[in-house]
Each structure stands twice: as C-alpha cells, then as structure tokens.
Short mmCIF file of C-alpha atoms in Angstrom, two decimals:
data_model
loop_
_atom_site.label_atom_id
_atom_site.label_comp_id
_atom_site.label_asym_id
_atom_site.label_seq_id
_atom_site.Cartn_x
_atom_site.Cartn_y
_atom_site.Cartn_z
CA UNK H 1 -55.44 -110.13 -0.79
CA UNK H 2 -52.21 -108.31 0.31
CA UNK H 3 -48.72 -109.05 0.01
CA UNK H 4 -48.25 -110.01 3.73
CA UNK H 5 -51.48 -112.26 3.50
CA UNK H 6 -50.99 -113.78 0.91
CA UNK H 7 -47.33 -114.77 2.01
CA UNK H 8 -48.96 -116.12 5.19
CA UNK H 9 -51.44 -118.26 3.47
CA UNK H 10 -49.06 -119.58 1.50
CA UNK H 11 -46.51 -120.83 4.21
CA UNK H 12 -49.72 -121.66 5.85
CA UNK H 13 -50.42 -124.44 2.84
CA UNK H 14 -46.76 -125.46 2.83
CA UNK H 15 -46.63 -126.22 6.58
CA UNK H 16 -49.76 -128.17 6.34
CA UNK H 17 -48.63 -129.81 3.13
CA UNK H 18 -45.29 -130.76 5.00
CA UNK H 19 -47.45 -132.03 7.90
CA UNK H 20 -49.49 -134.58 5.52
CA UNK H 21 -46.45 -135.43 3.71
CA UNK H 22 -45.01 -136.30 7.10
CA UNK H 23 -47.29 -138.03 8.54
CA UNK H 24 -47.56 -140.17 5.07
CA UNK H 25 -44.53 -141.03 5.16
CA UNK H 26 -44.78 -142.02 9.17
CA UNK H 27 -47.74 -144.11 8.27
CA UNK H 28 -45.39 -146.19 5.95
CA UNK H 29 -45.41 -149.51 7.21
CA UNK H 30 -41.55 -150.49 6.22
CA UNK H 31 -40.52 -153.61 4.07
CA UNK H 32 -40.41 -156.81 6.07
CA UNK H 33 -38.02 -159.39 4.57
CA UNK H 34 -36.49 -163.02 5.80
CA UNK H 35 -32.99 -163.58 5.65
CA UNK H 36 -31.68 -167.29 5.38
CA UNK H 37 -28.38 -167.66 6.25
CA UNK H 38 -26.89 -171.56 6.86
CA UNK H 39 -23.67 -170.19 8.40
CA UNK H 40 -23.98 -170.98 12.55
CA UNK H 41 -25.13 -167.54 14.59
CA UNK H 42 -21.47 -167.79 15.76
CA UNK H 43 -19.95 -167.76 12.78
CA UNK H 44 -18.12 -164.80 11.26
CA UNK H 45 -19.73 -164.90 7.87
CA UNK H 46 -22.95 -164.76 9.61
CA UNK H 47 -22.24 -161.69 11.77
CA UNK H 48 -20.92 -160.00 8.33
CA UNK H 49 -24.46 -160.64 7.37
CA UNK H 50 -26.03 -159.31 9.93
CA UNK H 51 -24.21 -156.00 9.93
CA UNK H 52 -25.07 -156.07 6.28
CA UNK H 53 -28.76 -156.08 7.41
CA UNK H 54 -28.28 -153.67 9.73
CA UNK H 55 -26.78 -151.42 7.41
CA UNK H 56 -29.87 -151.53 4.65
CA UNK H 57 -31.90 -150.47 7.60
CA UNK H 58 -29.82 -147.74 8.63
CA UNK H 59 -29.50 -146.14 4.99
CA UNK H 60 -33.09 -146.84 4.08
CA UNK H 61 -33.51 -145.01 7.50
CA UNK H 62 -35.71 -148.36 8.58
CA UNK H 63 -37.61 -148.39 5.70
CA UNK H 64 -36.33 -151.97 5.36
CA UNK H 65 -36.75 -154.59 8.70
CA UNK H 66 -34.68 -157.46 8.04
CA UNK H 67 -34.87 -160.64 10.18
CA UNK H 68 -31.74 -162.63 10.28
CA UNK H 69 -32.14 -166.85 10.21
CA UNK H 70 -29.13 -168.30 11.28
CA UNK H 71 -27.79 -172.02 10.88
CA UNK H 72 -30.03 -173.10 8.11
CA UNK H 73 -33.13 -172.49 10.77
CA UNK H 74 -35.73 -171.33 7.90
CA UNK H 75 -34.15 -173.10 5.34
CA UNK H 76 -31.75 -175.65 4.82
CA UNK H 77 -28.25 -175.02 3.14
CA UNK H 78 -28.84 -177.24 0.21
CA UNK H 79 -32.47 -176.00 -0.52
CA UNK H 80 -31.70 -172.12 0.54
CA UNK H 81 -31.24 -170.85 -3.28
CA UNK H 82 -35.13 -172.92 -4.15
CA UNK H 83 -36.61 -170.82 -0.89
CA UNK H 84 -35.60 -167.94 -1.94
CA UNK H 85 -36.81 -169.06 -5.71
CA UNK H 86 -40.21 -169.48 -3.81
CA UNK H 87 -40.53 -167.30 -1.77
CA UNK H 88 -40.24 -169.04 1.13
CA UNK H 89 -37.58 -166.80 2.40
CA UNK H 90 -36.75 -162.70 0.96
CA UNK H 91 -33.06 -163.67 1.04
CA UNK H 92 -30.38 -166.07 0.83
CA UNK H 93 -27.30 -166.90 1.75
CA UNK H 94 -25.28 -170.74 0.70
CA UNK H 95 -23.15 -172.17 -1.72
CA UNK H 96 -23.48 -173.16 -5.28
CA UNK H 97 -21.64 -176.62 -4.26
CA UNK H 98 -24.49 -177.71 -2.15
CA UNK H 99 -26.81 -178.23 -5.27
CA UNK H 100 -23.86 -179.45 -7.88
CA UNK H 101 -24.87 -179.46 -11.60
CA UNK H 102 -27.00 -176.61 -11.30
CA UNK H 103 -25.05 -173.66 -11.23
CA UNK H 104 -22.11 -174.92 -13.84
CA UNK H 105 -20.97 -171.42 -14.88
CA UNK H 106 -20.37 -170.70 -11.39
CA UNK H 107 -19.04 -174.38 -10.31
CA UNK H 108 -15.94 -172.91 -12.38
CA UNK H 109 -15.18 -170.61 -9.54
CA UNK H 110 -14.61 -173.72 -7.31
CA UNK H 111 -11.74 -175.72 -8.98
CA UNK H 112 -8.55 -176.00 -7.53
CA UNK H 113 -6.59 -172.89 -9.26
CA UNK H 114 -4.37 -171.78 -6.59
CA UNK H 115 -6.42 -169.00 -4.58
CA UNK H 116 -4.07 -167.00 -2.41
CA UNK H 117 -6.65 -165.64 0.19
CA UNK H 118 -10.32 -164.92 0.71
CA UNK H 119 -10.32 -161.32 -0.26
CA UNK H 120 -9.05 -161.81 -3.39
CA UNK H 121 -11.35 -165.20 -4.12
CA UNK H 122 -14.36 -163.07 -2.73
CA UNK H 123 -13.09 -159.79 -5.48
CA UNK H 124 -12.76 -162.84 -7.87
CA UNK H 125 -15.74 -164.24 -7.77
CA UNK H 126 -18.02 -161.22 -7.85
CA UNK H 127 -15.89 -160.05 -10.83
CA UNK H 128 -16.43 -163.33 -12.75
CA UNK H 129 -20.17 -163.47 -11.86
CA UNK H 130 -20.37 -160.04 -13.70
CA UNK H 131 -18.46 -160.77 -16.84
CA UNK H 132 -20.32 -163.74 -17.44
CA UNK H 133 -23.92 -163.05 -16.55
CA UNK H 134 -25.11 -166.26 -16.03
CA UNK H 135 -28.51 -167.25 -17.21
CA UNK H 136 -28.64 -169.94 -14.28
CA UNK H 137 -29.07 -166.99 -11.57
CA UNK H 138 -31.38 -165.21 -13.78
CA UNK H 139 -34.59 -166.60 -11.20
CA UNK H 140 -33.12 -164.47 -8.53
CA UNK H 141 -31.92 -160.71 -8.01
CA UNK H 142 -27.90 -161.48 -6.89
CA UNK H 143 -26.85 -159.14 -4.36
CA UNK H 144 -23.48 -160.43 -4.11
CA UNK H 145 -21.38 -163.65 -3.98
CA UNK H 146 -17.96 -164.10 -1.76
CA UNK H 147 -15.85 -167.07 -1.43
CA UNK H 148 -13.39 -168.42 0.97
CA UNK H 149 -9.67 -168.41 1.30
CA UNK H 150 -7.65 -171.79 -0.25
CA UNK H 151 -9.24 -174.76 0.98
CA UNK H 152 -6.37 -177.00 2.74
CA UNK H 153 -6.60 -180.68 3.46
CA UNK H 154 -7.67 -181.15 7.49
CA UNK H 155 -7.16 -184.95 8.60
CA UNK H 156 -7.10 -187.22 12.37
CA UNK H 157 -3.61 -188.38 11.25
CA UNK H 158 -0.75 -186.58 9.31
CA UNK H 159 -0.98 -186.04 5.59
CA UNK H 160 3.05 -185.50 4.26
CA UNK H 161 2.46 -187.19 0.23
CA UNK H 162 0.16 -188.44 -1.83
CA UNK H 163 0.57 -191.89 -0.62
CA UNK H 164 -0.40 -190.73 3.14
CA UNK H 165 -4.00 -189.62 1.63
CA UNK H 166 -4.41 -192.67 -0.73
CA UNK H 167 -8.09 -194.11 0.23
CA UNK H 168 -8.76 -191.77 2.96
CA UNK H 169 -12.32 -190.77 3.50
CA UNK H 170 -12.20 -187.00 3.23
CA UNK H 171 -15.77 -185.08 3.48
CA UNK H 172 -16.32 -182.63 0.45
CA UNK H 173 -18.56 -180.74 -1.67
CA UNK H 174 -18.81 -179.94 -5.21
CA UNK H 175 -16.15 -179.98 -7.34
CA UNK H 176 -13.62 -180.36 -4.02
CA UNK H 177 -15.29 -183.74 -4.29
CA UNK H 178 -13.14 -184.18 -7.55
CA UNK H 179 -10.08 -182.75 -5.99
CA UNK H 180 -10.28 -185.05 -3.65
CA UNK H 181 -10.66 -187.93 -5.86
CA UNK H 182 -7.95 -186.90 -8.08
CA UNK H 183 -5.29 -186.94 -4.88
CA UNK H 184 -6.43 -190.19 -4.89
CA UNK H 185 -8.60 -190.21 -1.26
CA UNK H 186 -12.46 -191.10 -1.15
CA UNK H 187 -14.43 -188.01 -0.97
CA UNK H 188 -17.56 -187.72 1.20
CA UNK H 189 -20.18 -185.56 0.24
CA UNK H 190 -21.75 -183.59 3.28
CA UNK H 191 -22.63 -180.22 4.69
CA UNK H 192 -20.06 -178.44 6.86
CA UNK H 193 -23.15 -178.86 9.70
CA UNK H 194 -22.99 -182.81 9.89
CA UNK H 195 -18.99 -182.43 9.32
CA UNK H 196 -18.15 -182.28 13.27
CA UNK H 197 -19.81 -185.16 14.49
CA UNK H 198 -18.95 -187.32 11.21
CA UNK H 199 -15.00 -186.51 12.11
CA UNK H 200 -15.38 -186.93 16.03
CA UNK H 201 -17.10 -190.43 15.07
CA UNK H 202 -14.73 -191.64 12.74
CA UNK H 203 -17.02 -191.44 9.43
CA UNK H 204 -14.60 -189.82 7.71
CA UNK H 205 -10.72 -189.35 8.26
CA UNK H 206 -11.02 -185.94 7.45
CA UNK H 207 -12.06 -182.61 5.15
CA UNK H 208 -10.89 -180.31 2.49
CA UNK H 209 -11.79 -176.61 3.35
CA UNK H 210 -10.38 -173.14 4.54
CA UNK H 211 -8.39 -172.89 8.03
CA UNK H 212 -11.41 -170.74 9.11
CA UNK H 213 -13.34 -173.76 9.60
CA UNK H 214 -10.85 -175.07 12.21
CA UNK H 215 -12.45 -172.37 14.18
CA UNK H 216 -15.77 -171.40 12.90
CA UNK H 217 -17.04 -174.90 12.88
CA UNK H 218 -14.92 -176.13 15.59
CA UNK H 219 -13.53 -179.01 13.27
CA UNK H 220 -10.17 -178.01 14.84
CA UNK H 221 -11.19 -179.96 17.74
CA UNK H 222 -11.43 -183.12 16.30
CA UNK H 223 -8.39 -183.43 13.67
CA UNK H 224 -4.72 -183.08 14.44
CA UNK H 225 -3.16 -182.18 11.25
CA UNK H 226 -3.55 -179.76 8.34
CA UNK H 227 -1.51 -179.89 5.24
CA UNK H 228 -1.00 -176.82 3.41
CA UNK H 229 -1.50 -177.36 0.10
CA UNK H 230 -1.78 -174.15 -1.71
CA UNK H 231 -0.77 -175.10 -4.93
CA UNK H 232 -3.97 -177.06 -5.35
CA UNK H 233 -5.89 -174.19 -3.12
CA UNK H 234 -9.69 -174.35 -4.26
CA UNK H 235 -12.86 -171.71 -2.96
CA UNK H 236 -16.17 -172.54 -2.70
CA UNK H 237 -18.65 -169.69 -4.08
CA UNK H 238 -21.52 -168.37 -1.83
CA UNK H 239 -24.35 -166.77 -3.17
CA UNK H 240 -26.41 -163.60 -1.16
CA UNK H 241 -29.66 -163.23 -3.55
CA UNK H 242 -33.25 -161.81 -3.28
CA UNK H 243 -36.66 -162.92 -4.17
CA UNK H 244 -37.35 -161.92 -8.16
CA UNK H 245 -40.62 -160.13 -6.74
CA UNK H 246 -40.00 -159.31 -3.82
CA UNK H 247 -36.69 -156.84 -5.83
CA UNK H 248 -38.90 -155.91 -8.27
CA UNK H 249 -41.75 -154.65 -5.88
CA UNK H 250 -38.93 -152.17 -4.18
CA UNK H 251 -38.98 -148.42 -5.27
CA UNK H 252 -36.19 -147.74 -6.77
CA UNK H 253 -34.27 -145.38 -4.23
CA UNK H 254 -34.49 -149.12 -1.77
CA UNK H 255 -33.00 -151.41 -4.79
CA UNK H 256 -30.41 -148.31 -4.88
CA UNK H 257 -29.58 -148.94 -1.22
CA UNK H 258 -29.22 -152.64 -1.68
CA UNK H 259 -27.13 -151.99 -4.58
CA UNK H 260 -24.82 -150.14 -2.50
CA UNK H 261 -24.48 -151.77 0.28
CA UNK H 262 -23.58 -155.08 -1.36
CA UNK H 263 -20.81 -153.72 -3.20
CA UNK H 264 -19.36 -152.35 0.06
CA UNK H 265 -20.12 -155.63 1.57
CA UNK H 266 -17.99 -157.65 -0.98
CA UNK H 267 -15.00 -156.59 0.51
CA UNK H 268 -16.10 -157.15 4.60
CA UNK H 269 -16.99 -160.62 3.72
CA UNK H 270 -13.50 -161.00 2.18
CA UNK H 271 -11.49 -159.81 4.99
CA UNK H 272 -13.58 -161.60 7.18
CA UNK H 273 -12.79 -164.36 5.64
CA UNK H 274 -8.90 -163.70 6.01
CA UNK H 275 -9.35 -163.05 9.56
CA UNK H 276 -11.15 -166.14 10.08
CA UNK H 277 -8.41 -168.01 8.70
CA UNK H 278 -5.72 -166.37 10.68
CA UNK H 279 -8.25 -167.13 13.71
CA UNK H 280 -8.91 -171.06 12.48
CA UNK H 281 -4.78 -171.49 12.49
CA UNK H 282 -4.47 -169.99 15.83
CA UNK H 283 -6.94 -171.84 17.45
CA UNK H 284 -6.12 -175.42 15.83
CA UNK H 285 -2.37 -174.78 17.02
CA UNK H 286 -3.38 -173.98 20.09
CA UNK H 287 -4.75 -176.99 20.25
CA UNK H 288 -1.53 -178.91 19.10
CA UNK H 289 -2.50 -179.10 15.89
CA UNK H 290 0.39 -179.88 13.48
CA UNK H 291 0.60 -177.89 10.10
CA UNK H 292 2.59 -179.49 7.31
CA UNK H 293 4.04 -177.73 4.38
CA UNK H 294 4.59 -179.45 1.06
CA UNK H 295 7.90 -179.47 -0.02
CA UNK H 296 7.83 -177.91 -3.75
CA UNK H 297 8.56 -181.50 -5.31
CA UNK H 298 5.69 -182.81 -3.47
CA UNK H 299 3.77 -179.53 -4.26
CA UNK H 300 3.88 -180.22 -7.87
CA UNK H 301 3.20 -183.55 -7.74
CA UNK H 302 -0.60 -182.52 -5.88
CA UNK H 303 -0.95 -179.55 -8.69
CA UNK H 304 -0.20 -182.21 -11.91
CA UNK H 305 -2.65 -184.74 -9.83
CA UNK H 306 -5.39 -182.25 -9.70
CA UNK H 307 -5.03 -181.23 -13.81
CA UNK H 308 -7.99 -183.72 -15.08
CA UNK H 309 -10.32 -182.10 -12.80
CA UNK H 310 -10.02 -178.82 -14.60
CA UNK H 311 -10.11 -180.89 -18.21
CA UNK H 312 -13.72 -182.96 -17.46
CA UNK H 313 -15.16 -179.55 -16.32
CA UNK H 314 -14.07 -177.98 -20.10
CA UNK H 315 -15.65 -181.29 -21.10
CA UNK H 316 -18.84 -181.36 -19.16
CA UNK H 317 -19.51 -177.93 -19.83
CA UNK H 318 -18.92 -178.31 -23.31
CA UNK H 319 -21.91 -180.87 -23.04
CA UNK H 320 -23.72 -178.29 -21.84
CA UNK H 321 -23.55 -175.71 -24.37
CA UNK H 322 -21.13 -173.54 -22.36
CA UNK H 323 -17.50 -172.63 -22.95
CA UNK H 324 -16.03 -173.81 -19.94
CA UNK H 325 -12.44 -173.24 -21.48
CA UNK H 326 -13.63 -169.57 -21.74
CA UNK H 327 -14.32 -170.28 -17.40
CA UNK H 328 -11.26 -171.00 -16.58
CA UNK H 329 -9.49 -168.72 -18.69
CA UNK H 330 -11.27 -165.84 -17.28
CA UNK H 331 -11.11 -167.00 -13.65
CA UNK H 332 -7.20 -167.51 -13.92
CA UNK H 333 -7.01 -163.97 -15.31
CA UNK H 334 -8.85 -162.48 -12.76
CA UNK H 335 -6.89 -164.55 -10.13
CA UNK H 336 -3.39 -163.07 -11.61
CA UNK H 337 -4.76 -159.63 -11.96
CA UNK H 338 -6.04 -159.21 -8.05
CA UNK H 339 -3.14 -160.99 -6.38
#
C-alpha cells in the first residue's frame, strides 16, 4: 500500500475509533445519587448544598445527577447519618448532636470554647476531623463537615445574669444541653424543626444557637431577646458524607471531583454561615428584638460556670478509651491558630 493510502486508512481507523469511543461514552448512563439534607429548602446551608451538587455535575461534566432532599424529606435529621449507613440515601447532610454518644471524638468540637465566627468553626472543624481520624466515621466516606458561628442564648424575656436564666426551659442539643445546664437553666432536647412552634407555644422559654437561626428558622419571630454571650460561644458540627459503596463503586477521576469540590466547599459553607448570622441579627432587630451584651464581670462569671462541662467530657471520654484531654487541646489550638 502507498504512503498516501496508507495515511488515509489510518485516519480512517482513528475517526471511526473516535466515533465508538464517543458514542461509548454518550451511552454512559451517569451516576444517580440522593442527597439528604435536614436544613429547610429556604435555608442558606441548604442552597450551599445545592450549588455544591451542582458543581459535581458541572466538573464531572454530568457524569454525576444529584437529587437534592430538603427539610429532612427522605430522611429525618436524627436518623440521616444511619440512611446514609444503609443506603437509604447516597448522601448526607446533619449534625453529630442529633445522635449524642455516638460520635464522641467529634462531640469535642461542640463544647463551649469561645468560637469567634462560622468560618473559622467550619476551618476548625474540618481541620480537627483530619488530625484525628476518627474510627466512629469510618462506616461512611466524609466529604466534609462545617459548623456554625457562636451559639448565643435566644429567650421570650430578657436574659442580663445568671440569675435571669436560673430554671428557664431552654431547647438544646448535644453537649449545648450541658451548657445549658451548667448556666443553671433546664435544657430541652429537640430538633431546630419542632423549635418554632415549641417557642410560639410556650414549651420552652427559649434556645441556645447561632443568630442565623433568628432568620433561617424564623425563631426571631417568636423571642424578643438575645444575649450575647461569646465567652461561652459553642458550634455544633455537621457532617456531609457518602455511602461506603456507593464511594467505592466511583472511578477514580469522580471520587477526584468530589474530593475537590468539598474542599472548596468548606469555606462557602463557612461564609455562609457568617452571612447568615449578620442576616439572623438584622432581621430579629428589625423586629425589635433586644440584644444584650455581657458586661466582662458577668462574662466571666458564664465562662467559669460552663468549666465542668469541658472536665466530664475529659472524663467520659476517658471511659471510653479516648483522650479527650488530647480533644480539647487540639481544638483550642486550632481555634487560636485560625482566629
């Protein structure tokens, strides 16, 4: 054969080949996967997931479908981490608080250590995650995990001392259930879904969480006072994580996309966060809302109140074959070194 034909042929094989590889790769029917989110559709945590969703489809070039479920609608907040365990849903988004005892490397992120804003509790948070390694996640792929900024007291009637909050019922989860308790109040346990009604009916006086909630959950509607009490400023840790098989059945240049894209995401849930509390304050005083700052006697007085609550979780943990000395010690390093 000559030169010329032989040239011919060959681009001849390579167009074809191109065509087959093409229409292979067409023919690819894309990954299908169930999100589970138990923040409301409204909410800005759950728009931050959705662009997140939207962005793995864009870089995987739709290789990856994602379908959202909002407000705990496929599976409940305190049973999302098991459904995703199952299989019941791909993905998952809630807090560690909601199933407290199980997660008790993590439950360290959560005590009352003086968190100056979401970014840095969400950098925080994914930092500690890493260093440790927890073996209690290892049933699950983690994606990520963010946090909220310093969770403030949010009450019907003013809160200026201790002695104002003495007995109050004061809804809570986790270990904000023990901050609450140490201030001497009565803490409620509930999700931040039943929290509106249970305010608006009087069931409880009032709750311990970030100013985005003011807004987000439109608690800001149904109190009249928050008390800024940083010194004793607390997060709650929220998990994203995947389905151990569904991860592991994902070629690797797809788990390379998720990898990305949740380390870029870390940060947009964090300022998110931020902005929702900026939001939360605007809308509760525009609403009338009083704000109360601690004067720094008082201040201290909250932070010594709150001490035993970081003491019985070295002690539990201990009990539990884990260093939870070594918890807080990292966690308040991490704090100091990303403010």
């Amino acid at each position: 054969m000559k030169p010329f034909k032989r040239t011919c042929a060959a681009l001849a094989m390579l167009s074809i080949a191109a065509v087959f590889s093409s229409m292979a790769f067409a023919a690819e029917k894309p990954v299908k996967l169930n999100y589970s989110v138990f923040f409301p559709p409204t909410h800005s945590q759950c728009k931050a997931a959705e662009s997140w969703a939207k962005e793995i489809e864009k870089r995987s070039k739709g290789r990856v479908v994602i379908h959202v479920f909002p407000g705990g609608t496929l599976t409940k907040a305190n049973v999302c981490y098991d459904g995703v365990v199952t299989g019941i849903s791909d993905i998952g988004m809630s807090c560690f608080a909601y199933t407290r005892g199980r997660f008790p490397v993590m439950e360290a992120a959560d005590l009352p250590l003086g968190y100056p804003d979401g970014l840095t509790a969400t950098r925080v948070v994914n930092s500690y995650y890493k260093k440790m390694q927890p073996k209690e996640l290892s049933d699950v792929q983690v994606l990520y995990v963010h946090a909220h900024g310093p969770g403030l007291l949010h009450t019907k009637k003013p809160v200026k001392n201790l002695t104002d909050l003495k007995k109050m019922k004061i809804r809570s989860t986790g270990l904000s259930a023990k901050v609450v308790s140490a201030l001497g109040a009565v803490p409620v346990a509930m999700e931040q879904g039943e929290t509106y009604e249970s305010l608006q009916k009087g069931v409880v006086e009032g709750t311990i969480g970030p100013v985005e909630v003011l807004k987000g959950w439109r608690q800001g509607e149904v109190i009249k006072s928050t008390t800024d009490c940083n010194d004793v400023g607390y997060t709650t840790a929220m998990f994203v994580v995947m389905n151990k098989k569904k991860w592991a059945a994902l070629p690797e240049d797809l788990k390379a996309v998720f990898t990305q894209v949740s380390a870029e995401w870390v940060d947009v849930h964090g300022k998110e966060w931020d902005k929702a509390d900026k939001e939360g304050l605007e809308f509760s005083k525009g609403r009338g809302n009083a704000v109360i700052t601690l004067p720094p006697a008082e201040s201290a007085r909250w932070a010594k109140a709150v001490e035993p609550v970081l003491d019985e979780y070295v002690a539990d943990a201990k009990k539990k074959g884990i260093d939870g000395k070594a918890c807080v010690t990292t966690l308040k390093s991490l704090i100091k070194g990303k403010k």
